[in-house]
Short mmCIF file of C-alpha atoms (C1' of nucleotides) in Angstrom, two decimals:
data_model
loop_
_atom_site.label_atom_id
_atom_site.label_comp_id
_atom_site.label_asym_id
_atom_site.label_seq_id
_atom_site.Cartn_x
_atom_site.Cartn_y
_atom_site.Cartn_z
CA UNK A 1 144.60 148.44 42.58
CA UNK A 2 144.44 146.48 40.34
CA UNK A 3 142.06 144.63 42.23
CA UNK A 4 139.63 146.75 41.51
CA UNK A 5 138.69 145.20 38.56
CA UNK A 6 140.66 142.20 39.96
CA UNK A 7 137.27 141.81 42.42
CA UNK A 8 134.60 143.70 39.54
CA UNK A 9 135.62 140.17 37.18
CA UNK A 10 135.66 137.86 39.40
CA UNK A 11 132.13 138.99 40.81
CA UNK A 12 131.06 138.48 37.65
CA UNK A 13 132.87 135.43 36.20
CA UNK A 14 134.82 132.95 37.45
CA UNK A 15 138.27 132.46 35.35
CA UNK A 16 140.37 129.60 35.65
CA UNK A 17 144.03 130.91 37.18
CA UNK A 18 145.16 131.38 33.51
CA UNK A 19 142.78 133.06 32.69
CA UNK A 20 143.42 135.27 35.30
CA UNK A 21 147.31 135.58 34.87
CA UNK A 22 146.11 137.11 31.11
CA UNK A 23 143.96 139.77 31.51
CA UNK A 24 146.56 140.54 34.17
CA UNK A 25 149.36 140.64 31.81
CA UNK A 26 147.33 142.32 28.80
CA UNK A 27 145.57 145.65 31.71
CA UNK A 28 147.68 148.88 32.22
CA UNK A 29 147.31 150.30 34.92
CA UNK A 30 147.55 154.79 34.78
CA UNK A 31 146.62 156.89 37.42
CA UNK A 32 145.10 160.61 36.44
CA UNK A 33 145.28 164.49 37.64
CA UNK A 34 142.01 166.12 38.27
CA UNK A 35 141.78 167.65 34.39
CA UNK A 36 143.66 165.14 32.77
CA UNK A 37 142.85 163.87 29.18
CA UNK A 38 142.25 161.01 29.18
CA UNK A 39 141.88 160.92 25.50
CA UNK A 40 141.57 163.87 22.98
CA UNK A 41 139.74 165.35 20.49
CA UNK A 42 141.36 163.94 17.01
CA UNK A 43 142.79 161.09 18.30
CA UNK A 44 141.90 157.63 17.66
CA UNK A 45 140.35 155.72 20.28
CA UNK A 46 141.82 152.57 20.80
CA UNK A 47 141.81 150.95 24.17
CA UNK A 48 139.10 149.78 26.82
CA UNK A 49 138.96 151.28 29.70
CA UNK A 50 138.18 150.13 33.40
CA UNK A 51 138.10 152.75 35.97
CA UNK A 52 139.02 151.74 39.34
CA UNK A 53 139.34 154.61 41.24
CA UNK A 54 137.93 158.27 40.37
CA UNK A 55 135.10 159.86 38.33
CA UNK A 56 135.65 160.99 34.50
CA UNK A 57 133.19 161.96 32.14
CA UNK A 58 133.63 162.52 27.80
CA UNK A 59 132.77 164.96 25.61
CA UNK A 60 132.65 167.01 23.92
CA UNK A 61 133.58 170.96 22.08
CA UNK A 62 131.55 172.42 19.40
CA UNK A 63 131.87 175.83 17.77
CA UNK A 64 130.98 177.63 20.28
CA UNK A 65 133.25 176.65 22.81
CA UNK A 66 130.61 174.70 24.62
CA UNK A 67 131.56 171.76 26.69
CA UNK A 68 127.91 169.29 25.71
CA UNK A 69 129.00 166.36 28.38
CA UNK A 70 128.17 162.08 27.29
CA UNK A 71 128.81 160.71 30.17
CA UNK A 72 129.76 160.29 33.36
CA UNK A 73 131.83 157.20 34.84
CA UNK A 74 133.49 156.00 38.14
CA UNK A 75 135.33 152.65 39.75
CA UNK A 76 133.64 150.06 38.45
CA UNK A 77 132.05 151.51 35.13
CA UNK A 78 133.75 151.22 31.88
CA UNK A 79 134.78 154.47 29.79
CA UNK A 80 136.07 154.58 25.99
CA UNK A 81 134.55 155.69 22.73
CA UNK A 82 133.19 152.72 21.27
CA UNK A 83 132.82 154.74 17.94
CA UNK A 84 136.32 155.68 17.67
CA UNK A 85 136.55 152.29 19.09
CA UNK A 86 135.53 150.44 16.21
CA UNK A 87 135.68 152.36 12.70
CA UNK A 88 139.73 153.94 13.47
CA UNK A 89 138.68 157.26 13.11
CA UNK A 90 139.78 160.00 15.39
CA UNK A 91 137.52 160.67 17.96
CA UNK A 92 134.78 163.92 18.74
CA UNK A 93 134.76 163.67 22.27
CA UNK A 94 136.95 163.90 25.43
CA UNK A 95 138.04 162.48 28.62
CA UNK A 96 138.40 163.44 31.36
CA UNK A 97 139.37 162.82 34.30
CA UNK A 98 136.42 165.02 36.96
CA UNK A 99 139.15 163.89 40.55
CA UNK A 100 142.33 161.91 40.71
CA UNK A 101 141.43 159.24 39.08
CA UNK A 102 142.63 155.41 38.04
CA UNK A 103 141.84 153.39 35.02
CA UNK A 104 143.08 149.51 33.80
CA UNK A 105 143.38 150.35 30.69
CA UNK A 106 143.88 147.63 27.62
CA UNK A 107 144.82 148.07 24.08
CA UNK A 108 141.98 146.65 21.77
CA UNK A 109 144.25 143.74 20.68
CA UNK A 110 144.28 142.68 23.46
CA UNK A 111 141.45 142.88 24.78
CA UNK A 112 139.68 140.54 21.71
CA UNK A 113 142.38 138.38 22.49
CA UNK A 114 140.27 138.45 25.68
CA UNK A 115 137.28 137.47 24.27
CA UNK A 116 138.16 135.16 22.08
CA UNK A 117 140.57 132.86 24.24
CA UNK A 118 138.16 133.47 27.43
CA UNK A 119 134.08 133.20 26.69
CA UNK A 120 132.84 133.89 29.52
CA UNK A 121 134.60 137.18 29.55
CA UNK A 122 133.12 137.43 25.92
CA UNK A 123 130.21 137.55 27.40
CA UNK A 124 130.56 140.27 30.57
CA UNK A 125 131.22 142.92 27.62
CA UNK A 126 128.82 141.48 25.19
CA UNK A 127 126.13 141.57 28.63
CA UNK A 128 128.14 145.14 29.52
CA UNK A 129 127.30 145.98 25.51
CA UNK A 130 123.62 145.22 25.78
CA UNK A 131 123.18 147.32 28.99
CA UNK A 132 125.33 149.80 28.28
CA UNK A 133 122.23 150.53 24.98
CA UNK A 134 120.11 150.02 27.26
CA UNK A 135 121.17 152.97 29.27
CA UNK A 136 121.18 154.83 27.04
CA UNK A 137 117.67 154.46 25.10
CA UNK A 138 117.08 155.55 28.93
CA UNK A 139 118.94 158.77 28.73
CA UNK A 140 116.95 160.05 25.30
CA UNK A 141 113.71 158.89 26.89
CA UNK A 142 114.32 161.58 29.45
CA UNK A 143 115.87 163.50 27.51
CA UNK A 144 112.85 163.57 24.88
CA UNK A 145 109.81 162.74 26.95
CA UNK A 146 110.87 164.84 30.72
CA UNK A 147 110.88 169.06 31.48
CA UNK A 148 114.48 170.29 32.98
CA UNK A 149 113.38 169.98 36.58
CA UNK A 150 112.35 165.97 35.74
CA UNK A 151 115.41 165.35 34.49
CA UNK A 152 117.64 166.55 37.35
CA UNK A 153 116.08 164.01 39.66
CA UNK A 154 115.57 161.32 37.32
CA UNK A 155 119.43 161.61 37.33
CA UNK A 156 119.84 162.27 40.92
CA UNK A 157 117.90 159.39 41.46
CA UNK A 158 119.62 157.16 39.11
CA UNK A 159 122.62 158.89 39.76
CA UNK A 160 122.09 158.74 43.75
CA UNK A 161 126.03 156.68 44.39
CA UNK A 162 128.27 159.32 43.28
CA UNK A 163 125.74 162.70 42.28
CA UNK A 164 127.65 165.37 44.45
CA UNK A 165 130.37 164.25 43.11
CA UNK A 166 130.49 165.48 40.30
CA UNK A 167 130.30 169.13 39.52
CA UNK A 168 126.55 170.98 39.31
CA UNK A 169 127.12 172.46 35.73
CA UNK A 170 128.94 169.25 33.73
CA UNK A 171 125.61 167.78 35.51
CA UNK A 172 123.92 170.18 33.76
CA UNK A 173 125.80 169.69 31.04
CA UNK A 174 125.16 167.01 30.90
CA UNK A 175 120.87 167.37 30.99
CA UNK A 176 121.58 169.73 28.41
CA UNK A 177 120.72 172.91 30.11
CA UNK A 178 122.43 175.70 31.35
CA UNK A 179 123.56 174.97 34.59
CA UNK A 180 121.61 179.30 36.15
CA UNK A 181 118.17 176.16 35.38
CA UNK A 182 119.44 173.68 36.91
CA UNK A 183 120.45 176.40 39.98
CA UNK A 184 117.50 177.82 39.69
CA UNK A 185 115.13 173.58 40.05
CA UNK A 186 117.74 173.07 42.80
CA UNK A 187 116.58 176.68 44.54
CA UNK A 188 112.78 175.63 44.61
CA UNK A 189 112.86 171.45 44.99
CA UNK A 190 114.67 172.37 47.70
CA UNK A 191 111.73 174.64 48.91
CA UNK A 192 108.59 171.14 48.53
CA UNK O 1 110.16 138.06 1.58
CA UNK O 2 112.49 135.79 3.41
CA UNK O 3 114.57 136.33 0.96
CA UNK O 4 115.24 140.47 1.87
CA UNK O 5 116.34 138.81 5.47
CA UNK O 6 118.12 135.99 3.58
CA UNK O 7 120.27 138.50 1.05
CA UNK O 8 120.52 140.71 4.66
CA UNK O 9 122.84 136.93 5.80
CA UNK O 10 124.66 136.65 3.04
CA UNK O 11 125.71 140.97 2.86
CA UNK O 12 127.27 140.90 6.17
CA UNK O 13 128.48 137.33 6.45
CA UNK O 14 128.76 133.42 4.46
CA UNK O 15 127.47 130.10 5.17
CA UNK O 16 127.11 127.02 5.33
CA UNK O 17 123.38 125.41 3.29
CA UNK O 18 123.69 123.73 6.78
CA UNK O 19 123.88 127.72 8.43
CA UNK O 20 121.49 129.40 6.32
CA UNK O 21 119.16 126.58 6.69
CA UNK O 22 119.43 126.82 10.62
CA UNK O 23 118.40 130.76 10.71
CA UNK O 24 115.02 130.26 7.98
CA UNK O 25 113.46 126.31 9.89
CA UNK O 26 113.63 129.22 13.13
CA UNK O 27 112.53 132.32 11.75
CA UNK O 28 108.56 133.38 11.36
CA UNK O 29 107.56 135.84 9.62
CA UNK O 30 104.70 138.34 9.96
CA UNK O 31 102.57 140.40 8.03
CA UNK O 32 101.99 143.61 9.63
CA UNK O 33 98.54 145.86 8.93
CA UNK O 34 99.79 149.31 9.38
CA UNK O 35 98.74 150.61 13.15
CA UNK O 36 99.14 147.02 13.82
CA UNK O 37 100.89 146.35 17.29
CA UNK O 38 104.44 144.28 17.59
CA UNK O 39 104.35 145.12 20.62
CA UNK O 40 102.27 147.03 23.74
CA UNK O 41 103.57 148.43 26.56
CA UNK O 42 103.28 146.19 29.48
CA UNK O 43 103.50 142.14 27.24
CA UNK O 44 107.55 140.82 27.49
CA UNK O 45 109.15 140.98 24.44
CA UNK O 46 110.85 137.80 23.89
CA UNK O 47 112.82 138.31 20.55
CA UNK O 48 115.08 139.65 17.88
CA UNK O 49 113.46 141.35 15.06
CA UNK O 50 114.12 142.32 11.08
CA UNK O 51 112.22 143.58 9.41
CA UNK O 52 111.78 142.46 5.50
CA UNK O 53 109.52 145.44 4.46
CA UNK O 54 108.01 148.61 6.55
CA UNK O 55 108.75 151.26 8.36
CA UNK O 56 108.07 150.86 12.68
CA UNK O 57 108.22 152.65 15.26
CA UNK O 58 108.66 152.57 19.56
CA UNK O 59 106.99 154.49 21.31
CA UNK O 60 105.82 154.78 24.77
CA UNK O 61 103.57 156.76 26.20
CA UNK O 62 103.04 158.83 29.94
CA UNK O 63 100.18 160.02 32.41
CA UNK O 64 99.37 162.31 29.97
CA UNK O 65 97.78 160.66 27.09
CA UNK O 66 101.17 161.77 24.65
CA UNK O 67 103.35 159.62 23.19
CA UNK O 68 107.48 159.61 22.94
CA UNK O 69 108.63 158.27 20.17
CA UNK O 70 113.04 156.44 20.49
CA UNK O 71 112.57 154.81 17.41
CA UNK O 72 111.79 154.26 13.60
CA UNK O 73 113.23 151.28 11.64
CA UNK O 74 112.83 150.38 8.32
CA UNK O 75 113.34 147.36 5.84
CA UNK O 76 116.75 146.02 6.46
CA UNK O 77 116.89 147.42 10.35
CA UNK O 78 116.53 145.05 13.50
CA UNK O 79 113.63 146.34 16.19
CA UNK O 80 112.59 145.57 19.62
CA UNK O 81 112.01 146.58 23.12
CA UNK O 82 115.88 144.64 24.47
CA UNK O 83 115.38 145.96 28.14
CA UNK O 84 112.53 143.09 28.10
CA UNK O 85 113.81 141.31 25.73
CA UNK O 86 117.53 140.59 29.07
CA UNK O 87 115.05 141.32 31.75
CA UNK O 88 112.01 139.32 31.22
CA UNK O 89 110.37 142.66 32.43
CA UNK O 90 107.12 143.54 31.02
CA UNK O 91 107.96 146.38 29.06
CA UNK O 92 107.39 150.24 28.94
CA UNK O 93 107.29 150.43 25.06
CA UNK O 94 104.90 150.24 22.03
CA UNK O 95 106.17 149.03 19.14
CA UNK O 96 103.64 149.61 15.60
CA UNK O 97 103.15 149.74 12.23
CA UNK O 98 103.68 152.79 10.61
CA UNK O 99 103.22 151.65 6.87
CA UNK O 100 101.65 147.68 6.73
CA UNK O 101 104.97 146.02 6.48
CA UNK O 102 106.58 142.54 7.66
CA UNK O 103 109.20 141.28 10.20
CA UNK O 104 111.48 138.47 9.82
CA UNK O 105 111.09 137.46 13.56
CA UNK O 106 113.02 134.79 15.73
CA UNK O 107 113.05 133.66 19.39
CA UNK O 108 114.95 134.90 22.38
CA UNK O 109 115.62 130.71 22.68
CA UNK O 110 117.12 130.51 19.21
CA UNK O 111 119.10 133.38 18.56
CA UNK O 112 120.60 132.17 21.42
CA UNK O 113 121.21 129.00 19.51
CA UNK O 114 122.21 130.66 16.45
CA UNK O 115 124.63 133.35 18.61
CA UNK O 116 126.54 130.11 20.53
CA UNK O 117 126.34 128.33 16.71
CA UNK O 118 126.82 130.24 14.02
CA UNK O 119 130.12 131.96 15.40
CA UNK O 120 129.65 134.65 12.18
CA UNK O 121 126.43 135.45 13.43
CA UNK O 122 127.51 135.92 16.26
CA UNK O 123 129.79 138.01 15.48
CA UNK O 124 127.56 139.99 13.04
CA UNK O 125 125.29 140.35 15.62
CA UNK O 126 127.05 141.68 18.36
CA UNK O 127 128.48 144.40 15.48
CA UNK O 128 124.64 145.73 15.15
CA UNK O 129 124.59 145.77 19.13
CA UNK O 130 127.93 147.87 18.53
CA UNK O 131 126.58 149.90 15.84
CA UNK O 132 123.61 150.90 17.58
CA UNK O 133 124.75 152.17 21.15
CA UNK O 134 127.00 154.68 18.92
CA UNK O 135 124.36 155.63 17.10
CA UNK O 136 122.27 156.84 19.86
CA UNK O 137 125.02 158.21 21.94
CA UNK O 138 125.33 160.75 18.44
CA UNK O 139 121.63 160.35 19.32
CA UNK O 140 121.84 162.11 23.11
CA UNK O 141 124.21 164.18 21.37
CA UNK O 142 121.56 165.97 19.27
CA UNK O 143 118.92 165.74 21.89
CA UNK O 144 121.31 168.18 24.51
CA UNK O 145 123.40 169.60 22.10
CA UNK O 146 121.13 170.86 19.80
CA UNK O 147 117.95 173.86 18.92
CA UNK O 148 114.75 172.55 17.70
CA UNK O 149 116.01 173.29 14.01
CA UNK O 150 119.71 171.92 14.11
CA UNK O 151 118.17 169.07 15.77
CA UNK O 152 115.36 168.22 12.79
CA UNK O 153 117.50 168.89 9.81
CA UNK O 154 120.52 166.88 12.24
CA UNK O 155 117.65 163.85 11.38
CA UNK O 156 116.68 164.74 7.94
CA UNK O 157 120.65 163.89 7.25
CA UNK O 158 120.70 160.77 8.58
CA UNK O 159 117.66 159.18 7.21
CA UNK O 160 117.18 161.58 4.50
CA UNK O 161 116.02 157.77 2.80
CA UNK O 162 113.11 157.29 4.59
CA UNK O 163 112.02 160.55 6.46
CA UNK O 164 109.20 161.41 3.25
CA UNK O 165 108.08 157.73 5.09
CA UNK O 166 107.55 159.45 8.34
CA UNK O 167 104.08 161.91 9.58
CA UNK O 168 105.60 164.98 11.05
CA UNK O 169 103.88 164.21 14.72
CA UNK O 170 105.72 161.72 15.22
CA UNK O 171 109.10 162.71 14.03
CA UNK O 172 108.39 165.57 16.36
CA UNK O 173 108.43 163.24 18.99
CA UNK O 174 111.02 161.42 18.48
CA UNK O 175 113.14 165.08 18.46
CA UNK O 176 111.05 166.12 21.54
CA UNK O 177 109.45 169.08 20.27
CA UNK O 178 106.12 170.25 19.03
CA UNK O 179 104.79 169.34 16.01
CA UNK O 180 103.33 173.38 15.68
CA UNK O 181 106.69 173.97 15.83
CA UNK O 182 108.53 171.66 13.63
CA UNK O 183 105.98 172.73 10.99
CA UNK O 184 107.07 176.47 11.56
CA UNK O 185 110.40 175.35 11.56
CA UNK O 186 109.77 173.43 7.42
CA UNK O 187 108.58 176.17 6.68
CA UNK O 188 110.61 178.47 7.75
CA UNK O 189 113.79 176.05 7.15
CA UNK O 190 112.07 176.01 3.05
CA UNK O 191 112.24 180.52 2.86
CA UNK O 192 116.04 180.07 4.05
"C1'" DA U 1 82.49 160.52 -4.04
"C1'" DT U 2 81.68 161.87 -0.58
"C1'" DT U 3 81.60 162.30 4.67
"C1'" DA U 4 84.45 161.21 8.47
"C1'" DT U 5 89.09 161.49 10.65
"C1'" DA U 6 93.62 162.88 11.83
"C1'" DA U 7 97.81 165.51 9.94
"C1'" DA U 8 99.37 169.48 8.83
"C1'" DT U 9 98.96 174.57 9.86
"C1'" DT U 10 98.77 178.45 10.73
"C1'" DG U 11 98.00 182.94 15.12
"C1'" DA U 12 97.90 184.34 19.13
"C1'" DT U 13 99.89 183.63 23.97
"C1'" DA U 14 101.49 182.67 28.30
"C1'" DT U 15 105.77 179.80 29.39
"C1'" DA U 16 109.91 177.33 30.68
"C1'" DA U 17 114.57 178.35 30.24
"C1'" DA U 18 118.40 180.95 27.93
"C1'" DT U 19 121.10 184.84 27.85
"C1'" DC U 20 123.40 188.61 30.50
"C1'" DA U 21 125.16 190.57 34.10
"C1'" DA U 22 126.35 191.10 38.80
"C1'" DT U 23 126.76 189.04 43.96
"C1'" DT U 24 128.71 185.77 46.48
"C1'" DG U 25 131.21 180.86 47.64
"C1'" DT U 26 134.30 177.77 47.10
"C1'" DT U 27 138.96 175.65 46.18
"C1'" DA U 28 143.41 175.71 44.38
"C1'" DG U 29 148.16 177.37 44.16
"C1'" DG U 30 151.53 180.58 45.25
"C1'" DC X 1 147.04 182.59 54.47
"C1'" DC X 2 146.02 184.61 51.10
"C1'" DT X 3 144.57 185.90 46.27
"C1'" DA X 4 143.54 184.47 41.74
"C1'" DA X 5 140.30 182.22 38.85
"C1'" DC X 6 136.18 178.60 39.18
"C1'" DA X 7 131.57 178.08 40.42
"C1'" DA X 8 127.05 178.93 42.10
"C1'" DT X 9 123.84 181.42 43.24
"C1'" DT X 10 120.07 186.24 41.94
"C1'" DG X 11 117.66 189.03 38.89
"C1'" DA X 12 116.26 191.26 35.91
"C1'" DT X 13 115.41 190.36 30.52
"C1'" DT X 14 115.14 187.90 26.25
"C1'" DT X 15 114.07 184.08 23.40
"C1'" DA X 16 113.12 179.50 21.93
"C1'" DT X 17 109.28 176.88 21.89
"C1'" DA X 18 104.67 174.93 24.10
"C1'" DT X 19 100.18 176.08 24.62
"C1'" DC X 20 95.47 176.71 22.77
"C1'" DA X 21 92.62 177.17 19.46
"C1'" DA X 22 90.48 177.79 14.83
"C1'" DT X 23 91.68 176.57 10.13
"C1'" DT X 24 92.60 174.42 6.01
"C1'" DT X 25 94.95 169.94 3.77
"C1'" DA X 26 95.58 165.23 3.70
"C1'" DT X 27 93.61 161.03 4.01
"C1'" DA X 28 91.23 156.78 5.43
"C1'" DA X 29 86.58 154.91 5.08
"C1'" DT X 30 82.33 154.24 4.56
#
DNA sequence: ATTATAAATTGATATAAATCAATTGTTAGG
DNA sequence: CCTAACAATTGATTTATATCAATTTATAAT
């Protein structure tokens, strides 16, 4: 499924054949079965990963064993732990597959090289980072401003494309509410 | 107070005299009195702003007139609305001064030029963006995982350097709790 | 200094959401 | 296909936090 990544790149930027080849040469395709880890708490994350198929989540597990979902990502999204990537420290997060999935991963050194040698690639990456930042600002805004119901409706609207692929308990965790509360909200909202 | 910005730059990167001059030539120093807006909801944000002195906040105002604080920033921090900057759309946020302050602002076109012409500057900006993203991820984690008290303690610890400069009602807003709740938490915590 | 204005505190009460517990529904593996 | 494990629902209850209201304290303006 490298084509998915290729299409994504072609859509965003124009590359010479050599550049496209260079990217391909450092990209590793990895299949993940449902529930399989891409990253485990305590390991260092040294890649950039692009999802070519499936659906993944990033989450932490606290002392009480509770999971807190930080993000979901599907085909054509990037995923990883930027904190660990940046610091070289062990990650506080887990990333695993919600469905059977496939990712295109690029090692940090290779990725840095791509950024250095292919200006358009660098620009693309930078733009993604900026958009990610904006998205996380919006998520913070939702978390501090909205009621549970508003958070849910906001989520459904924003992730309309794949909200149905995600189990409710994970959505609840993402929103910072309990599965029971989410279930009740869904019932109520349906009645309106 | 351009020196504050200059020192910051010298600390982060090394610049030739020409580069330093170029940066200085496009930097506009602006003083802000307490409560003065740097950006108002509905206006387009077209700058990058570095704080040389004082303390500012970014916040939204909802239909009910409630304020929701998205971020605080003090000397040696950057501030702005990246969403508006990126999209060119009117901002949903306000930025104003919590204290009499001073900012060094650079217009978008000039800033882009600095990034293009001074590689070290570009790298620095990129690193800041990455760290900002990591910080916002951590904030999300706190918002969805912690109780009101934990959020507050976490805030105090993270912003130890300037937490005392910020009025409590704004801290409460930042944490997504009411000022009354924050006041009670502080009383209780103090007793322990 | 003195007043006006806003911020913080405190108490009483209401409410949203969490927790606990039981039941039903769904999915995946043998 | 059948059962085990898990996910979602529903109800009863508790708890954390919000809301409303009054008072005290702090800050700013004249």
